[in-house]
Short mmCIF file of C-alpha atoms in Angstrom, two decimals:
data_model
loop_
_atom_site.label_atom_id
_atom_site.label_comp_id
_atom_site.label_asym_id
_atom_site.label_seq_id
_atom_site.Cartn_x
_atom_site.Cartn_y
_atom_site.Cartn_z
CA MET A 1 -54.41 -73.58 -20.95
CA ASN A 2 -52.52 -73.81 -17.67
CA THR A 3 -55.89 -72.34 -15.63
CA TYR A 4 -58.08 -74.79 -17.51
CA THR A 5 -55.84 -77.82 -16.67
CA LYS A 6 -55.30 -76.88 -13.25
CA ASN A 7 -59.38 -76.28 -12.97
CA TYR A 8 -60.03 -79.86 -14.62
CA LYS A 9 -57.61 -81.36 -12.24
CA LYS A 10 -59.18 -80.00 -9.19
CA THR A 11 -62.68 -81.04 -10.57
CA MET A 12 -61.17 -84.21 -11.46
CA ILE A 13 -59.77 -84.86 -7.76
CA GLY A 14 -62.98 -83.15 -6.00
CA ILE A 15 -64.94 -85.85 -7.87
CA ALA A 16 -62.73 -88.82 -7.05
CA CYS A 17 -63.06 -87.28 -3.34
CA ALA A 18 -66.49 -87.46 -3.52
CA VAL A 19 -67.08 -90.86 -4.89
CA LEU A 20 -64.79 -92.52 -2.41
CA VAL A 21 -66.60 -90.95 0.38
CA LEU A 22 -69.67 -92.38 -1.14
CA ILE A 23 -68.04 -95.77 -1.10
CA LEU A 24 -66.96 -95.67 2.45
CA THR A 25 -70.08 -94.26 3.65
CA SER A 26 -72.10 -96.88 1.92
CA MET A 27 -69.79 -99.27 3.53
CA TYR A 28 -70.19 -97.99 7.01
CA ILE A 29 -73.79 -97.86 6.96
CA TYR A 30 -73.75 -101.28 5.60
CA PHE A 31 -71.50 -102.93 8.21
CA LEU A 32 -73.17 -100.70 10.90
CA PHE A 33 -76.58 -102.50 10.30
CA LEU A 34 -75.71 -106.06 9.88
CA PRO A 35 -77.79 -108.25 11.77
CA GLY A 36 -76.86 -111.24 14.43
CA VAL A 37 -76.60 -111.65 18.21
CA TRP A 38 -73.76 -110.52 21.02
CA HIS A 39 -72.01 -113.62 22.29
CA ASN A 40 -69.94 -112.07 25.02
CA ASP A 41 -67.79 -109.74 23.66
CA THR A 42 -68.02 -111.13 20.06
CA PHE A 43 -70.77 -110.62 17.40
CA LEU A 44 -72.46 -113.38 15.58
CA TYR A 45 -73.24 -112.54 12.03
CA ARG A 46 -76.53 -113.95 10.91
CA GLN A 47 -75.77 -115.80 7.73
CA SER A 48 -78.61 -116.17 4.71
CA ASP A 49 -79.01 -119.73 5.66
CA GLY A 50 -80.22 -118.56 9.62
CA ARG A 51 -76.96 -119.76 11.19
CA PHE A 52 -75.00 -117.30 13.33
CA ILE A 53 -71.31 -116.86 13.37
CA GLY A 54 -68.32 -115.47 15.13
CA LYS A 55 -64.78 -115.43 15.98
CA ASP A 56 -62.55 -114.14 18.39
CA ALA A 57 -58.77 -114.74 19.76
CA TYR A 58 -60.11 -117.80 21.52
CA ALA A 59 -62.44 -119.95 19.13
CA THR A 60 -65.22 -119.70 16.33
CA TYR A 61 -68.86 -119.79 17.32
CA LYS A 62 -71.28 -120.94 15.24
CA MET A 63 -75.09 -121.17 16.45
CA ARG A 64 -78.45 -121.85 14.64
CA ILE A 65 -81.78 -121.24 17.01
CA THR A 66 -85.09 -123.23 15.90
CA ARG A 67 -87.84 -121.92 17.21
CA THR A 68 -90.45 -124.53 18.75
CA ASP A 69 -94.07 -124.15 20.15
CA ASP A 70 -93.09 -123.49 23.54
CA GLY A 71 -89.33 -122.18 23.28
CA ALA A 72 -86.63 -122.98 20.97
CA ASP A 73 -83.81 -125.43 20.15
CA ILE A 74 -80.35 -123.94 20.03
CA LEU A 75 -77.43 -125.50 18.44
CA PHE A 76 -73.80 -124.24 19.50
CA SER A 77 -70.28 -124.98 18.85
CA VAL A 78 -67.29 -123.80 20.30
CA ASN A 79 -64.68 -124.71 17.61
CA ASP A 80 -65.40 -128.33 17.22
CA ASN A 81 -66.90 -129.12 20.22
CA LYS A 82 -71.08 -128.78 19.56
CA ARG A 83 -73.70 -129.01 22.14
CA GLN A 84 -78.00 -129.10 21.58
CA TYR A 85 -79.65 -126.93 24.06
CA GLU A 86 -83.61 -127.57 24.00
CA ILE A 87 -85.42 -124.62 25.92
CA ASN A 88 -88.69 -125.19 26.96
CA SER A 89 -91.01 -122.25 28.73
CA GLU A 90 -94.54 -122.23 28.20
CA ASN A 91 -94.66 -119.13 30.50
CA THR A 92 -92.33 -117.74 32.86
CA SER A 93 -93.25 -119.33 35.73
CA SER A 94 -91.89 -122.76 34.56
CA VAL A 95 -88.48 -122.84 32.88
CA LYS A 96 -86.45 -126.27 31.77
CA ILE A 97 -83.30 -125.99 29.58
CA TYR A 98 -81.54 -129.29 28.55
CA GLN A 99 -78.46 -129.92 26.97
CA ASP A 100 -77.55 -132.91 25.02
CA GLY A 101 -81.26 -134.41 26.35
CA GLU A 102 -79.92 -133.76 29.76
CA MET A 103 -81.82 -131.38 32.46
CA LEU A 104 -79.29 -128.35 33.00
CA PHE A 105 -82.12 -126.00 34.76
CA GLU A 106 -85.25 -126.15 35.87
CA GLY A 107 -86.74 -123.01 37.78
CA SER A 108 -88.34 -119.82 36.75
CA ALA A 109 -87.57 -116.57 34.90
CA VAL A 110 -88.02 -112.94 36.22
CA ARG A 111 -87.72 -109.61 34.08
CA ALA A 112 -84.44 -107.64 34.70
CA GLY A 113 -84.54 -104.50 32.48
CA SER A 114 -84.45 -105.52 29.31
CA SER A 115 -83.67 -108.99 29.30
CA TYR A 116 -84.57 -111.81 31.75
CA MET A 117 -82.75 -113.59 34.43
CA LEU A 118 -83.25 -117.19 35.49
CA VAL A 119 -83.79 -118.08 39.36
CA ASP A 120 -84.01 -121.83 40.83
CA LYS A 121 -86.66 -123.45 42.85
CA ASP A 122 -85.64 -121.76 45.60
CA GLY A 123 -85.80 -118.33 44.00
CA GLU A 124 -81.97 -118.13 43.96
CA PRO A 125 -80.41 -116.25 40.78
CA VAL A 126 -77.94 -118.30 38.46
CA ASP A 127 -75.71 -117.38 36.18
CA ILE A 128 -75.63 -113.68 37.40
CA VAL A 129 -71.51 -113.24 36.71
CA ASP A 130 -69.11 -114.70 34.10
CA VAL A 131 -65.71 -113.91 35.21
CA THR A 132 -62.58 -113.94 32.90
CA VAL A 133 -59.24 -113.97 34.61
CA ASP A 134 -56.66 -111.90 32.24
CA GLY A 135 -54.28 -113.45 30.79
CA THR A 136 -55.94 -117.06 31.11
CA VAL A 137 -56.81 -118.66 28.17
CA PRO A 138 -60.33 -120.04 28.79
CA THR A 139 -61.37 -123.39 28.05
CA ASP A 140 -64.20 -124.50 25.20
CA ASP A 141 -66.50 -125.32 28.40
CA GLU A 142 -66.28 -121.51 29.67
CA LEU A 143 -66.85 -120.21 26.16
CA PHE A 144 -70.35 -121.62 25.72
CA PRO A 145 -73.36 -119.27 26.70
CA SER A 146 -74.78 -119.23 30.44
CA ILE A 147 -78.24 -120.55 30.84
CA ASN A 148 -79.34 -116.84 31.37
CA ARG A 149 -78.00 -115.97 27.44
CA LEU A 150 -79.56 -118.92 26.25
CA TYR A 151 -82.89 -118.33 27.86
CA ASN A 152 -82.97 -114.90 26.21
CA LEU A 153 -81.88 -116.22 23.09
CA ALA A 154 -84.79 -118.10 22.72
CA LEU A 155 -86.89 -115.51 23.64
CA ALA A 156 -85.36 -113.12 21.27
CA TYR A 157 -87.45 -112.64 17.57
CA LYS A 158 -85.27 -108.99 17.08
CA TYR A 159 -81.35 -109.36 16.52
CA ASP A 160 -79.05 -107.07 17.51
CA ILE A 161 -77.06 -104.68 14.92
CA ARG A 162 -73.25 -104.81 14.59
CA GLY A 163 -72.57 -101.30 15.30
CA ASN A 164 -73.43 -98.71 17.89
CA ALA A 165 -76.01 -96.67 16.55
CA ALA A 166 -75.03 -93.91 19.55
CA MET A 167 -71.84 -93.62 18.22
CA ALA A 168 -73.07 -93.07 14.75
CA VAL A 169 -74.46 -90.29 15.62
CA SER A 170 -71.20 -88.76 16.84
CA VAL A 171 -69.42 -89.87 13.41
CA ILE A 172 -72.10 -88.18 11.46
CA ILE A 173 -71.48 -84.85 13.67
CA ILE A 174 -67.84 -84.81 13.26
CA PHE A 175 -67.99 -85.76 9.41
CA ALA A 176 -70.69 -82.88 8.75
CA VAL A 177 -68.42 -80.11 10.76
CA LEU A 178 -65.01 -81.42 8.90
CA ALA A 179 -66.71 -81.33 5.65
CA ILE A 180 -68.71 -77.59 5.85
CA ASP A 181 -65.21 -76.38 6.99
CA ILE A 182 -63.26 -77.85 4.12
CA LEU A 183 -66.24 -76.78 1.39
CA PHE A 184 -67.09 -73.66 3.11
CA PRO A 185 -63.29 -72.70 4.71
CA ASN A 186 -64.47 -68.94 5.66
CA LEU A 187 -67.88 -69.81 7.24
CA PHE A 188 -67.11 -70.83 10.72
CA PHE A 189 -64.81 -67.64 10.90
CA ILE A 190 -67.73 -65.14 9.47
CA LEU A 191 -70.11 -66.79 12.24
CA GLY A 192 -67.56 -66.25 14.84
CA HIS A 193 -65.90 -62.94 13.91
CA SER A 194 -67.39 -61.15 10.74
CA LEU A 195 -70.57 -60.27 12.16
CA ALA A 196 -68.93 -58.59 15.22
CA VAL A 197 -66.08 -56.98 13.21
CA GLU A 198 -66.40 -54.69 10.28
CA ASN A 199 -64.33 -56.17 7.11
CA ALA A 200 -62.45 -58.90 9.24
CA LYS A 201 -60.45 -61.44 6.94
CA PRO A 202 -58.90 -64.66 8.30
CA SER A 203 -55.45 -64.35 9.29
CA SER A 204 -52.57 -66.56 8.79
CA PHE A 205 -52.71 -68.04 12.31
CA TYR A 206 -56.37 -68.78 11.84
CA ARG A 207 -55.91 -70.79 8.52
CA PHE A 208 -53.18 -72.45 10.60
CA MET A 209 -55.38 -73.57 13.55
CA GLN A 210 -57.66 -74.43 11.14
CA LYS A 211 -55.73 -76.90 9.60
CA ILE A 212 -54.69 -78.54 12.94
CA ALA A 213 -58.60 -78.31 13.65
CA ARG A 214 -59.23 -80.56 10.50
CA VAL A 215 -56.48 -83.05 11.24
CA VAL A 216 -58.06 -83.30 14.66
CA LEU A 217 -61.24 -83.70 13.53
CA ALA A 218 -60.38 -86.50 11.01
CA ILE A 219 -58.41 -88.23 13.90
CA ALA A 220 -61.44 -88.09 16.05
CA LEU A 221 -63.75 -89.15 12.72
CA VAL A 222 -61.29 -92.54 12.75
CA VAL A 223 -61.60 -93.19 16.35
CA CYS A 224 -65.43 -92.66 16.33
CA VAL A 225 -65.99 -95.20 13.50
CA ILE A 226 -63.21 -97.89 15.36
CA LEU A 227 -65.68 -97.41 18.37
CA THR A 228 -68.62 -97.82 16.32
CA PHE A 229 -67.88 -101.52 16.03
CA THR A 230 -65.90 -102.21 19.41
CA THR A 231 -68.53 -100.66 21.53
CA ARG A 232 -72.00 -101.42 22.37
#
């Protein structure tokens, strides 16, 4: 009876752990592939009504992109401060950007890797670097997107995803190694020692180091999950 009870408890614990892992994995994959756009280091999630919303320590950001025949209209707000941008670009050699009806930029765009960089009529790049001083709270004006970012948003028909897909590969590898070691505790010992030594068995020291390794892997797994959503 005691043996049956112990086996039953182990089975129930195993099932509960499997369900928990399944739920956490589903949540991880769901949040990993949520669509949106990056605004500096803040991710603006795409809403069901087409808006993009995000928040950081300084402000709440809201954006709506309306495609036009020659570009896009972008309504962007930082907290309660709203600005309407109109991006006109029939081709990269003629780019005009308006803010609340007033001309903000006129020039052209050149390809810079996977995005575009704006240059003025004299051929000089604009808005190359945005500098934020540590410890200084930026103003709302400084939190609005640069004209380079506005232009690339106007051309973007494929949005970003929330998570770092490359980091997700590390999560999968670490999780697989940890799961295999727990489900088949002798497998790595057999692969590493048993084929070279006859009748080899894991020592108590090996079991101790195995537990330490599992803790290290579990910590690494949590760190990589966090990095999935904090790096890009």
